[in-house]
CSV table of C-alpha atoms in Angstrom, one decimal:
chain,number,residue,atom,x,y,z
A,71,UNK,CA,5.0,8.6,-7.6
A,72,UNK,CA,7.1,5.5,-8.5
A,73,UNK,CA,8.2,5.7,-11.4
A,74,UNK,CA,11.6,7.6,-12.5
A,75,UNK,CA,11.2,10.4,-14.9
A,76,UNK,CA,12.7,9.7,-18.2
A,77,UNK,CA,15.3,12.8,-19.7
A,78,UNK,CA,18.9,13.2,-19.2
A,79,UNK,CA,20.1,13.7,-15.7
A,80,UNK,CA,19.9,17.3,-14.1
A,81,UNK,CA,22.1,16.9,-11.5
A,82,UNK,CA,25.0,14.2,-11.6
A,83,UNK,CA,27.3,13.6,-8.6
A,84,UNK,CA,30.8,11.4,-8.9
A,85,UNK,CA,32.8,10.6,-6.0
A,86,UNK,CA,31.7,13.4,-3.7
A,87,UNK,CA,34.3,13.5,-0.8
A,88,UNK,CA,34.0,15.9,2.0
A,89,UNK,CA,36.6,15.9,5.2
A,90,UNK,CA,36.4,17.9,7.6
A,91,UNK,CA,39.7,18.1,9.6
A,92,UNK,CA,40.4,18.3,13.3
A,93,UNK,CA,42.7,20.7,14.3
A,94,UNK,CA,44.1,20.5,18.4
A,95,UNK,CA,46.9,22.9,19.9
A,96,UNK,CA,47.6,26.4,20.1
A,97,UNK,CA,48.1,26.7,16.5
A,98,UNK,CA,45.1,25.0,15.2
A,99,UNK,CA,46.7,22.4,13.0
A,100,UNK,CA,45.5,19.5,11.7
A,101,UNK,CA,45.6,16.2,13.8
A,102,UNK,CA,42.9,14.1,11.8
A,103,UNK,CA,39.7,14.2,9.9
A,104,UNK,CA,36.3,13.1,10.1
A,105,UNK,CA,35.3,11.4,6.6
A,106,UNK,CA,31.7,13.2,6.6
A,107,UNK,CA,31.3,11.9,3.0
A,108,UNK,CA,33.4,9.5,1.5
A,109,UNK,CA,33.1,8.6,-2.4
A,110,UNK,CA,29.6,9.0,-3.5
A,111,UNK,CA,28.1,9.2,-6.9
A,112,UNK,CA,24.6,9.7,-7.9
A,113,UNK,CA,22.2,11.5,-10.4
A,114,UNK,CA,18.7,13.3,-10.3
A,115,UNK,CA,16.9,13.6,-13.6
A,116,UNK,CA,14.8,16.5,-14.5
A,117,UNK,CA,11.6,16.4,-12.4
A,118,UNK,CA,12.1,13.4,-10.3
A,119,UNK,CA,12.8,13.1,-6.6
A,120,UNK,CA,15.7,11.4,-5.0
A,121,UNK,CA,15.2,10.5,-1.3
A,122,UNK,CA,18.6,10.2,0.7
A,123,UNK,CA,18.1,8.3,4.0
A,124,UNK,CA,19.9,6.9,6.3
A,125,UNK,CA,20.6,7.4,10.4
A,126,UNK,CA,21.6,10.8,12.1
A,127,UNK,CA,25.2,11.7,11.7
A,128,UNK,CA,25.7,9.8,8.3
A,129,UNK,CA,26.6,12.9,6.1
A,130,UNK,CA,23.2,13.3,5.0
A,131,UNK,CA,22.8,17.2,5.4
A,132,UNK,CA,27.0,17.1,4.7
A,133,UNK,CA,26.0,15.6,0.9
A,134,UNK,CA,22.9,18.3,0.3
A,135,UNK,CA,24.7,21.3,1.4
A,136,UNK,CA,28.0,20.3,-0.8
A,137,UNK,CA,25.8,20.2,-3.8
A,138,UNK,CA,25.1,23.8,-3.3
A,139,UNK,CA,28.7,24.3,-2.6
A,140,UNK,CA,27.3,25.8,1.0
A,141,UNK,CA,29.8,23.8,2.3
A,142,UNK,CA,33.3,23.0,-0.4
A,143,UNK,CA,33.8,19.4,-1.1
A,144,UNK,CA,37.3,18.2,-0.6
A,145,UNK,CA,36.6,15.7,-3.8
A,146,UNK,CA,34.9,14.8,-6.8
A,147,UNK,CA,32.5,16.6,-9.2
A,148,UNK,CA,29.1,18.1,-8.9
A,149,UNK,CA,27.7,18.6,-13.0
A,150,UNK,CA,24.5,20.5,-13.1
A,151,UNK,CA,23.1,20.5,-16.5
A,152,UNK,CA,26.6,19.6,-17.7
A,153,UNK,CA,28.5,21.8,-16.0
A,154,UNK,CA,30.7,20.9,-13.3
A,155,UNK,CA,30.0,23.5,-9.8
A,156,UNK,CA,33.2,22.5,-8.3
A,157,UNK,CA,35.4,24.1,-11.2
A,158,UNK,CA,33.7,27.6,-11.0
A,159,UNK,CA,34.4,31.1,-8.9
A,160,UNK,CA,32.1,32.2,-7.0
A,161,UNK,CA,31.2,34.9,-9.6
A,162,UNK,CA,30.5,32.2,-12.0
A,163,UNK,CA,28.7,30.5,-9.8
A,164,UNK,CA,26.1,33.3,-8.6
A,165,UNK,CA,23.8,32.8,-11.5
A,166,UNK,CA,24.0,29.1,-10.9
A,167,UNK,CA,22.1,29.6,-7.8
A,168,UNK,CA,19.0,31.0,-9.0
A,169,UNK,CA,18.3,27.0,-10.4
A,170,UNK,CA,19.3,25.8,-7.2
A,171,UNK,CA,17.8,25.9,-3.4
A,172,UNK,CA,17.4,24.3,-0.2
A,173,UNK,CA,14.8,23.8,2.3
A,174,UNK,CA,16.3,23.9,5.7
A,175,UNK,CA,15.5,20.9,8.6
A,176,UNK,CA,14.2,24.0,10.9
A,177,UNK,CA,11.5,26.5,10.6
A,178,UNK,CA,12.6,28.4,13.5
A,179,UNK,CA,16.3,29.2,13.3
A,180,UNK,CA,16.6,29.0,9.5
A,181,UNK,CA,13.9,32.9,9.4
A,182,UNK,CA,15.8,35.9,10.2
A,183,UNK,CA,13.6,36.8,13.0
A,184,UNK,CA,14.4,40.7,12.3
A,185,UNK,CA,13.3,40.7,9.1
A,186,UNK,CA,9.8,40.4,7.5
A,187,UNK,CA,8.3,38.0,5.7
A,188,UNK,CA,7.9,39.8,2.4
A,189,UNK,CA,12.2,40.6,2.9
A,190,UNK,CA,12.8,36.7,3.8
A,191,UNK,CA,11.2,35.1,0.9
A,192,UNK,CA,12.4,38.5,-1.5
A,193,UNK,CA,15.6,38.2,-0.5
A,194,UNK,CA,16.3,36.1,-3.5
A,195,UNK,CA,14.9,38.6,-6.1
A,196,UNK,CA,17.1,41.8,-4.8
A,197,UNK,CA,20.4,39.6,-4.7
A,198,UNK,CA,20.2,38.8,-8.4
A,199,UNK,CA,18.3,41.8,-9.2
A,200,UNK,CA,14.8,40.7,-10.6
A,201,UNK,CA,12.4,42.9,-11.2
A,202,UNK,CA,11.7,46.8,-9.8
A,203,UNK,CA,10.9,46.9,-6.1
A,204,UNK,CA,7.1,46.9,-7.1
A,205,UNK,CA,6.9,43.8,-9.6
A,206,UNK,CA,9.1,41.9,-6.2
A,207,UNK,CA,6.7,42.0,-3.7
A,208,UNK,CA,3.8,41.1,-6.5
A,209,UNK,CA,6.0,38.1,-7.2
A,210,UNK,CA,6.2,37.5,-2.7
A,211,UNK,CA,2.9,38.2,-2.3
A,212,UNK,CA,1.8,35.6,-5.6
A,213,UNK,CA,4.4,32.7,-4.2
A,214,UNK,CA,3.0,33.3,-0.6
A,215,UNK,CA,-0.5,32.3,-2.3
A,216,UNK,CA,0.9,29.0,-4.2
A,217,UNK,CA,2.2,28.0,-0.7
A,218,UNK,CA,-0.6,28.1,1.0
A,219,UNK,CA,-0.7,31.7,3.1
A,220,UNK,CA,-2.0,34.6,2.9
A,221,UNK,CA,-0.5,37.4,0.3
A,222,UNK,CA,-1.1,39.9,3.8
A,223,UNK,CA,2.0,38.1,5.6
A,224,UNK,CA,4.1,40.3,3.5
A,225,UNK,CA,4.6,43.0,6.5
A,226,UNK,CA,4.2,40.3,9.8
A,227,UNK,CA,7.5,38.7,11.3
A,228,UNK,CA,8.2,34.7,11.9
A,229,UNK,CA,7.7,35.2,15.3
A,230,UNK,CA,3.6,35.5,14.5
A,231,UNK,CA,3.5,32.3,13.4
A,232,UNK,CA,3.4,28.9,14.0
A,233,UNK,CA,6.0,26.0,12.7
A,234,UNK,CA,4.3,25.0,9.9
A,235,UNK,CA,3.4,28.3,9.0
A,236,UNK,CA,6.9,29.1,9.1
A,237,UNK,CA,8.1,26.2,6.9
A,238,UNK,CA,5.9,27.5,4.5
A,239,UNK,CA,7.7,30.7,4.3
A,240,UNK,CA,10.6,28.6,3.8
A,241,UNK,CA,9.0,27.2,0.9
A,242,UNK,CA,7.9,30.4,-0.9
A,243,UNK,CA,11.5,31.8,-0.1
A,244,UNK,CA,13.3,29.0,-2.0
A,245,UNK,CA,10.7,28.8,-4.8
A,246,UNK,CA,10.7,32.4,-5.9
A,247,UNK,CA,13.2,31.8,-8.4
A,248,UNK,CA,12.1,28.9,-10.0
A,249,UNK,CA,14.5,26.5,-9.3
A,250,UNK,CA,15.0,23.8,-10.9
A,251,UNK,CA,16.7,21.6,-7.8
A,252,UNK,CA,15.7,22.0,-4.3
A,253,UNK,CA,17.5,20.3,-1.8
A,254,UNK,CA,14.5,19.2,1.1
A,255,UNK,CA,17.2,18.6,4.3
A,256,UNK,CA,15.2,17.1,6.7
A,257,UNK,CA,12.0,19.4,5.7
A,258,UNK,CA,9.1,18.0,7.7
A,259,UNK,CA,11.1,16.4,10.7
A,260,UNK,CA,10.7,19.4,13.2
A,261,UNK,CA,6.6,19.5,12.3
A,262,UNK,CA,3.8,17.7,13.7
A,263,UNK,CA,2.5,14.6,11.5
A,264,UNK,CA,-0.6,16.2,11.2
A,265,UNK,CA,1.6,19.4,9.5
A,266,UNK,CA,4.4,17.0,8.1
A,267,UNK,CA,1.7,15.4,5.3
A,268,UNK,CA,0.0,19.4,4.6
A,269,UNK,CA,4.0,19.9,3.9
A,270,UNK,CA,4.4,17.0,1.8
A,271,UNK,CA,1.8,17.2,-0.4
A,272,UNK,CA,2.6,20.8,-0.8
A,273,UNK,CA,6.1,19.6,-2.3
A,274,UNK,CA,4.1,17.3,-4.4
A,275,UNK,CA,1.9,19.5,-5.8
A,276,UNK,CA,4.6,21.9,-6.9
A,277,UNK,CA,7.0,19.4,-8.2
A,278,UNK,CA,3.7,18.2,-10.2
A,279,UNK,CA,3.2,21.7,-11.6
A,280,UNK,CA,6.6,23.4,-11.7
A,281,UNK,CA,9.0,19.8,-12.9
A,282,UNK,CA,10.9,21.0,-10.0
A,283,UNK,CA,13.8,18.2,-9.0
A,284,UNK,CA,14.2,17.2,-5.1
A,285,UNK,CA,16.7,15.2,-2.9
A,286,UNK,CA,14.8,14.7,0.0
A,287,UNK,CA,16.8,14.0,2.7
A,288,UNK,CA,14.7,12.6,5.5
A,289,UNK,CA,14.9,9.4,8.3
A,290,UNK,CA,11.5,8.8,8.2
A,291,UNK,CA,11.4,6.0,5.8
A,292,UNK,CA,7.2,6.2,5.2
A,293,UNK,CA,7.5,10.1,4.2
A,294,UNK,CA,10.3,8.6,2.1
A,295,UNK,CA,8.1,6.3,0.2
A,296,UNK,CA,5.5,8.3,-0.5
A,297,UNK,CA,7.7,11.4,-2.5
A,298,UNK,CA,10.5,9.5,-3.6
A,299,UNK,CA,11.1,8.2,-7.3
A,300,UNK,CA,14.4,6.8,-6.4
A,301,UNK,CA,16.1,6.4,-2.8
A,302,UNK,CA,19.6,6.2,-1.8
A,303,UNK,CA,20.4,4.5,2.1
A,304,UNK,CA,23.4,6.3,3.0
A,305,UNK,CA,25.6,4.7,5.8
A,306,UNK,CA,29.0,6.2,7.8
A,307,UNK,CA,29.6,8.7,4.5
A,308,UNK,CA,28.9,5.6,1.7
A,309,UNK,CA,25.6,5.4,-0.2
A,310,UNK,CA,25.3,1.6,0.5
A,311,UNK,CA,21.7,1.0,-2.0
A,312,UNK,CA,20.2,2.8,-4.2
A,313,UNK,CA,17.4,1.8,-6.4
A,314,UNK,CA,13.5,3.0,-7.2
A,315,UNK,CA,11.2,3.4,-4.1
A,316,UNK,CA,8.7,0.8,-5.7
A,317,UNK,CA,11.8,-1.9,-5.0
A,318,UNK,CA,13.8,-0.7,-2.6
A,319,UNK,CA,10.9,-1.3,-0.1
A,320,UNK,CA,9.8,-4.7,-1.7
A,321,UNK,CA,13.4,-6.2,-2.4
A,322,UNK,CA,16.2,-4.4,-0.2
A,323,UNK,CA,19.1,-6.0,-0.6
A,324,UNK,CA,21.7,-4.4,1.7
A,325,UNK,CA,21.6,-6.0,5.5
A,326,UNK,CA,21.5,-2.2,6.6
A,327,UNK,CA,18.5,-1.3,4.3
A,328,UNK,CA,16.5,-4.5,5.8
A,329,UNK,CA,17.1,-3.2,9.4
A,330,UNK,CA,16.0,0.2,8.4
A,331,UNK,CA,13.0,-0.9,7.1
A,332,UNK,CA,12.1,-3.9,9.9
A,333,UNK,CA,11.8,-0.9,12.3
A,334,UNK,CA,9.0,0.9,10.4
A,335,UNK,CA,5.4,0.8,12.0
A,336,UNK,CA,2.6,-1.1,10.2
A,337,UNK,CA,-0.1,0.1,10.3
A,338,UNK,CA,-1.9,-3.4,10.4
A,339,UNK,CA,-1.9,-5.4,13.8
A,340,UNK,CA,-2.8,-8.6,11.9
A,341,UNK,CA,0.3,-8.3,10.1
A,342,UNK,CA,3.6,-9.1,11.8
A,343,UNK,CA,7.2,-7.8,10.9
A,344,UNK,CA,10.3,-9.5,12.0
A,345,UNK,CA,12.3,-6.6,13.9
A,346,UNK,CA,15.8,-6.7,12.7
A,347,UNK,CA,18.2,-5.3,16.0
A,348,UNK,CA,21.1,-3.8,15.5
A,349,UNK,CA,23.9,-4.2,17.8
A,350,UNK,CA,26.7,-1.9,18.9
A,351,UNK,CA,26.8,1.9,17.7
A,352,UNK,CA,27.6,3.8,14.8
A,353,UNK,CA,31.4,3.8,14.2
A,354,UNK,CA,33.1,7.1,14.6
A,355,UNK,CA,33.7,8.8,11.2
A,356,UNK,CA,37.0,10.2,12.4
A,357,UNK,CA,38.2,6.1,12.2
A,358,UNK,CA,36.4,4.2,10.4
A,359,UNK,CA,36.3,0.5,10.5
A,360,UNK,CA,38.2,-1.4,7.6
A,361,UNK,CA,36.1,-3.2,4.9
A,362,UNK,CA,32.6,-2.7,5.0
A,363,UNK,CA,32.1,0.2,7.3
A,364,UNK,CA,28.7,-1.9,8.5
A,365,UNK,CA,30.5,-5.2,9.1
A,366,UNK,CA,30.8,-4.2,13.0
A,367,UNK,CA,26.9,-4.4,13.6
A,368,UNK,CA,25.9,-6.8,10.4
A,369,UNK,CA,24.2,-9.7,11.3
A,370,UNK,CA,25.2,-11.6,8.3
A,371,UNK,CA,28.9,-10.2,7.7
A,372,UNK,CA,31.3,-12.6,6.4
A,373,UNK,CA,34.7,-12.8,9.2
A,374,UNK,CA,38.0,-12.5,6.8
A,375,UNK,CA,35.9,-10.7,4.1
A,376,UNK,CA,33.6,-8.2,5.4
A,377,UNK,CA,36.1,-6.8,7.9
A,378,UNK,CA,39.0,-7.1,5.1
A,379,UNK,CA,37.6,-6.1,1.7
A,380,UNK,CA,35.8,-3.0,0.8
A,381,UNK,CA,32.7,-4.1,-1.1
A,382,UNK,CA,32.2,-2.8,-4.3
A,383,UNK,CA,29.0,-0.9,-5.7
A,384,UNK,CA,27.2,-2.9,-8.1
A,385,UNK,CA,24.2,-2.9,-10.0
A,386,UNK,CA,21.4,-5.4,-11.2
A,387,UNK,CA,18.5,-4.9,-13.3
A,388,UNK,CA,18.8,-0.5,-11.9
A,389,UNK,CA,19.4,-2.0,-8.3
A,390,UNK,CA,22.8,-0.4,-7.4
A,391,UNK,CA,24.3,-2.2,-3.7
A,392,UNK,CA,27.6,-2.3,-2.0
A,393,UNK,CA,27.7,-5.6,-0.2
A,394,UNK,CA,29.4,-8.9,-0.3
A,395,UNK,CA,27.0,-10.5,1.0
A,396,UNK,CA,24.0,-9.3,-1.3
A,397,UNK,CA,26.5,-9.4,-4.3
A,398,UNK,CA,26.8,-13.3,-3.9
A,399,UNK,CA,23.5,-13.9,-3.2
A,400,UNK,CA,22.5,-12.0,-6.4
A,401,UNK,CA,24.5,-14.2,-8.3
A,402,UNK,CA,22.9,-17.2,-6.7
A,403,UNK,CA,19.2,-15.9,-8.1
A,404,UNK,CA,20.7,-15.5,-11.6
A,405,UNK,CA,21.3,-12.3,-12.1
A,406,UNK,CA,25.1,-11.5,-12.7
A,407,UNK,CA,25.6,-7.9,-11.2
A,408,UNK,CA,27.5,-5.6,-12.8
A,409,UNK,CA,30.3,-3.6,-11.3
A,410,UNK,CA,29.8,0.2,-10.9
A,411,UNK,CA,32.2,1.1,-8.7
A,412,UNK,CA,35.3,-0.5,-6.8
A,413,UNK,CA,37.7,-2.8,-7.9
């Protein structure tokens, strides 16, 4: 599951920026804005799996729903297949979406409760007008089947079945087109474990059979690991490492990445784990700190640097990082990084 597909990229990202502003008084203007996400660049290839991670509130499910343009960036460009989403209308756009889906974080609230199952996952086909009513609900009732329930569920209603159940339908619903990118957004965190890994390997198994691309977007680092090809830690709005999962979890480089990862069980009591403790809280994306955006709660941050200079993104044998800290120290193993990003 490690290693990056090879092809041209599928989905390519460059400075996404999304603001969200903050309007006070009777008239509703503008007083500030939060920086949700602030300058971030990445690409999925064809068939591969990009984990997103990072801790709640740090533009995660902001990044995944921009791609799909369910929520307008304020900056930057989204190319899918070469094609740049942010420069079309929302008529060119429409048969766009029949390569692109999401997942949504919950099972309950994200199923129209008054509608049936066979309408929910359907819903799809009637919008862009596949198929006679007939040849739709063969088409449910098969893509029911490849996820696991029964084709009978056409007819029931969410409320007659249980979260994992449910998720399912999500599945099938954003499947029936055939996508070619599926955005996961927090897919498996509202499920049992026991559910979570019948989910997961159910994402597997069609990615394995259909090429389908994902960005997972998850804070449970293990799940991570075990779909990702590539992950990206994402911190206050900045993607702060991205690399393979294969090196990411043996060689993090970014202070941030290592505290992440101290904090993930073992399932090995003879083997012990220094716990890496963060201090202090997530800054406020309405301000920001200066520099770094982690130099507040890095243990290793460098006064009159760190707090000064934003660090730029750079990359190492496909290791991409934005730290002083780890850029130096990448220089002192021999390796001269190369600058991506920043100036």
């Amino acid at each position: 599951m490690n290693a990056s597909p090879d092809g041209n990229p599928l989905l390519e990202v460059a400075n996404l920026t999304k603001y969200f502003p903050v309007r006070k008084g009777v008239f509703g203007r503008t007083s500030d804005w939060i920086q949700a996400v602030d300058d971030v660049s990445f690409h999925v290839r064809p068939g591969e799996t990009l984990g997103l991670v990072g801790e709640s509130g740090c533009g995660k499910t902001t990044v995944g729903r921009t791609l799909l343009r369910l929520i307008e960036p304020t900056a930057g460009k989204i190319l899918f297949q070469g094609r740049d989403l942010t420069a079309l209308s929302p008529a060119e756009l429409r048969p766009v979406r029949r390569d692109l889906s999401i997942i949504f974080q919950d099972p309950f609230s994200s199923l129209n409760p008054r509608m049936t199952v066979g309408g929910i996952v359907g819903e799809g086909l009637a919008v862009h007008g596949v198929g006679t009513r007939r040849e739709r609900i063969d088409l449910v009732k098969e893509t029911l089947e490849k996820c696991g329930l029964s084709a009978s569920y056409v007819n029931r209603y969410p409320h007659e079945f249980s979260g994992g159940q449910r998720q399912r339908i999500g599945i099938a619903r954003a499947l029936i087109l055939n996508p070619k990118f599926i955005v996961c957004d927090e897919a498996v965190s509202a499920l049992d474990v026991s559910i979570q890994s019948q989910i997961i390997n159910l994402l597997v198994e069609l990615k394995e059979q259909y090429g389908i691309a994902y960005l997972f977007i998850a804070h449970d680092l293990s799940v991570v690991e075990y779909i990702s090809d590539r992950v990206a830690v994402m911190y206050l709005g900045k993607i702060v490492e991205l690399t393979t999962s294969e090196e990411l979890y043996q060689n993090p480089l970014h202070p941030y990445t290592k505290a992440l990862l101290s904090a993930v069980p073992v399932p090995d009591p003879t083997h012990q784990r220094t716990r890496i403790i963060l201090e202090g809280d997530v800054p406020s994306p309405l301000h920001p700190p200066p520099g770094c955006r982690f130099h507040p709660r890095c243990p290793v941050a460098v006064q009159g640097l760190c707090d000064v200079k934003v660090p730029k993104t750079v990359e190492a044998d496909g290791h991409q990082v934005a730290c002083h800290v780890a850029e130096e120290e990448l220089r002192g193993a021999g390796k001269e990084p190369r600058v991506i990003r920043g100036h």
